[in-house]
Coordinates of C-alpha atoms in Angstrom, one line a residue:
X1 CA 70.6 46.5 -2.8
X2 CA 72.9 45.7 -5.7
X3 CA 71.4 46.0 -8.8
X4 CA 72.8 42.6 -10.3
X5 CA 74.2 40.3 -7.5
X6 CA 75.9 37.8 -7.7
X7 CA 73.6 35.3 -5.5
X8 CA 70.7 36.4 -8.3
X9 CA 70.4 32.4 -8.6
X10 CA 70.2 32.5 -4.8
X11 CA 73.0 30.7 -2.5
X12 CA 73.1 27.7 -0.6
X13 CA 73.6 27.7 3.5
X14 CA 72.7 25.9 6.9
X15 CA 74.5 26.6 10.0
X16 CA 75.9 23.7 11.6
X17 CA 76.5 25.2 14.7
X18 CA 80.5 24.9 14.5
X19 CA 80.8 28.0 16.3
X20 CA 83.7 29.1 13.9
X21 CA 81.9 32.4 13.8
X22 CA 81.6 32.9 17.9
X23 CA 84.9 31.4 18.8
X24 CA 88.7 33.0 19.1
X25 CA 88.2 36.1 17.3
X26 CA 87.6 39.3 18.5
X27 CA 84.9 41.3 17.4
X28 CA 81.5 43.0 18.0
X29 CA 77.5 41.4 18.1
X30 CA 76.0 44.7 18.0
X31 CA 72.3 44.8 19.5
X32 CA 69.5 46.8 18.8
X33 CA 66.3 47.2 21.5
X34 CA 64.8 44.2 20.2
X35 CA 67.7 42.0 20.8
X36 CA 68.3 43.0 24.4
X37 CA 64.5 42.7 25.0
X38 CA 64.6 38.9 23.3
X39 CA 67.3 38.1 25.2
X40 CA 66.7 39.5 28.7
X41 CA 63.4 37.9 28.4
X42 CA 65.3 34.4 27.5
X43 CA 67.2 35.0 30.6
X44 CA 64.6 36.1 32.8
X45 CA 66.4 39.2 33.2
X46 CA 65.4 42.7 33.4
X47 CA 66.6 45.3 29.8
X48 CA 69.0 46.9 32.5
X49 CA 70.3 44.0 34.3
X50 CA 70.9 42.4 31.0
X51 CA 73.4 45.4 29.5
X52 CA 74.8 45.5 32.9
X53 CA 76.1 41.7 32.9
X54 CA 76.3 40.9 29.0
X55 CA 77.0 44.2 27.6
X56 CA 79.8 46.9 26.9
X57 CA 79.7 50.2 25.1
X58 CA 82.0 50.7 22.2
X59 CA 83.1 54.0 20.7
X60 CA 81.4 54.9 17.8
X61 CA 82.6 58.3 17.0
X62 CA 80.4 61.5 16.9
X63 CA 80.6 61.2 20.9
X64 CA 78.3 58.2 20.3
X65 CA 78.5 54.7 21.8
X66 CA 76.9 51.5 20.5
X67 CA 75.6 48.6 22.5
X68 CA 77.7 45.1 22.0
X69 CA 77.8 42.0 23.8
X70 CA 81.4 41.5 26.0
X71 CA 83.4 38.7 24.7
X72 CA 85.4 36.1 27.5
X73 CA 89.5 37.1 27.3
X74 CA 89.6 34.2 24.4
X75 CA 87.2 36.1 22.6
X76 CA 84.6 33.2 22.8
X77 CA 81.0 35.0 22.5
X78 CA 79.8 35.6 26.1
X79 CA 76.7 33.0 25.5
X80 CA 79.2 30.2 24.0
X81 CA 79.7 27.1 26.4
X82 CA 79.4 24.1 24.0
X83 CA 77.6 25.8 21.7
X84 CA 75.3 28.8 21.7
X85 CA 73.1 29.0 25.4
X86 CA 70.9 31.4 23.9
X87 CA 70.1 30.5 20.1
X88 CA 66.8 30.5 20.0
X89 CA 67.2 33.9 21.1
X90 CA 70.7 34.9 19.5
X91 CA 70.6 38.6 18.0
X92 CA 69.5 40.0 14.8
X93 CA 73.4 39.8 13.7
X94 CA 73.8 36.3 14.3
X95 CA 70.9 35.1 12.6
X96 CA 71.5 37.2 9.6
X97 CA 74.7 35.3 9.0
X98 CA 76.3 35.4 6.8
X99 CA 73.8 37.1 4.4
X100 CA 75.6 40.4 5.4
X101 CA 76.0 43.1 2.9
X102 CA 80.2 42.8 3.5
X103 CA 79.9 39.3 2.9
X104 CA 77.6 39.0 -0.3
X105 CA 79.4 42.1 -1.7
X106 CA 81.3 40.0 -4.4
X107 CA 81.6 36.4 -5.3
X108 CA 85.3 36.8 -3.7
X109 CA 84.1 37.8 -0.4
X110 CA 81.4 34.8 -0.1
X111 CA 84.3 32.6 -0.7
X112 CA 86.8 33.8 1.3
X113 CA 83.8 33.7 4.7
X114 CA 83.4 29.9 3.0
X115 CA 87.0 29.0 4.2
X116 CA 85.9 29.7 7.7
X117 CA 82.4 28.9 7.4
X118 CA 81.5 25.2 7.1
X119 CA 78.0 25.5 6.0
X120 CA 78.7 28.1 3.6
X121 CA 77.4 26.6 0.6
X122 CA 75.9 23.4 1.6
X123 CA 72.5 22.5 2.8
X124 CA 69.5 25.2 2.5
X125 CA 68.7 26.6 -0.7
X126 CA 68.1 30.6 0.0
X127 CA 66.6 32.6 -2.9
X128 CA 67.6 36.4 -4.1
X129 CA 64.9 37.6 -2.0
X130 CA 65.1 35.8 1.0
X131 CA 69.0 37.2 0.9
X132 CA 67.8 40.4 0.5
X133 CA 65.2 40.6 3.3
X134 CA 68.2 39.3 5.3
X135 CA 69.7 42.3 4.8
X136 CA 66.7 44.8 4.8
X137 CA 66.1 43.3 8.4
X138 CA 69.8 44.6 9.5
X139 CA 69.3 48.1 8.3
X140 CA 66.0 48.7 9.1
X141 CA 66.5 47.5 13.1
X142 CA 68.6 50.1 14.7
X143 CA 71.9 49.0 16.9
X144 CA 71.4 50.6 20.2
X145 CA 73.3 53.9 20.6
X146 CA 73.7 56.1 23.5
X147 CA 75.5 59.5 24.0
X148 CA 79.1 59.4 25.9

């Protein structure tokens, strides 16, 4: 943890469910065990049938691969139809956000997520600590990784 953040006063956000962050973009919802089993469960799915319809394996050098959910060819999340099919389920990085150690590196970097991010700022207080257990709950629960 930083020493002296700059959300020491604590920040301000409540997702409104806008999808901004699960929409059009590529990128990567990295799972850990606990996701998959949450979600399977959700789905009434078996751990194995759930990686082998949601999931992909990205290269994460080392010979290493680390569990992700696939994206749809417009890079909308797998679970987005309308909004998020699975939320009460979602994974660890989605309900994390966007107390992630990228994002409340700096002032600079919480505002430039704000320009994407409607509820960014608005709604629900969050204190120092509750931001910081945000991001002790990334590091300490494992992404799934297998050997190529």
């Amino acid at each position: 943890m930083q020493k002296n953040p700059f959300y020491h006063g604590g920040l301000h956000f409540t997702c409104t469910r806008c999808s901004a962050c699960c929409r059009f973009d590529p990128g990567f919802v990295f799972l850990s065990e606990t996701d998959v089993k949450r979600l399977a469960s959700a789905l009434d799915m078996t751990y194995t049938q759930f990686i082998d319809v949601y999931c992909r394996w990205i290269p994460a050098g080392g010979g290493y691969e680390q569990l992700s959910l696939k994206e749809r060819s417009n890079y909308d999340c797998i679970f987005w139809k309308d909004g998020c099919t699975v939320y009460e389920a979602r994974p660890l990085q989605c309900r994390t956000y966007p107390f992630w150690s990228s994002i409340v590196l700096s002032e600079e970097s919480w505002k430039a997520v704000r320009a994407e991010c409607p509820g960014i700022d608005q709604g629900e207080w969050h204190s120092k600590e509750e931001i910081e257990e945000q991001l002790e709950m990334r590091e300490k629960e494992p992404i799934e990784v297998r050997r190529r």
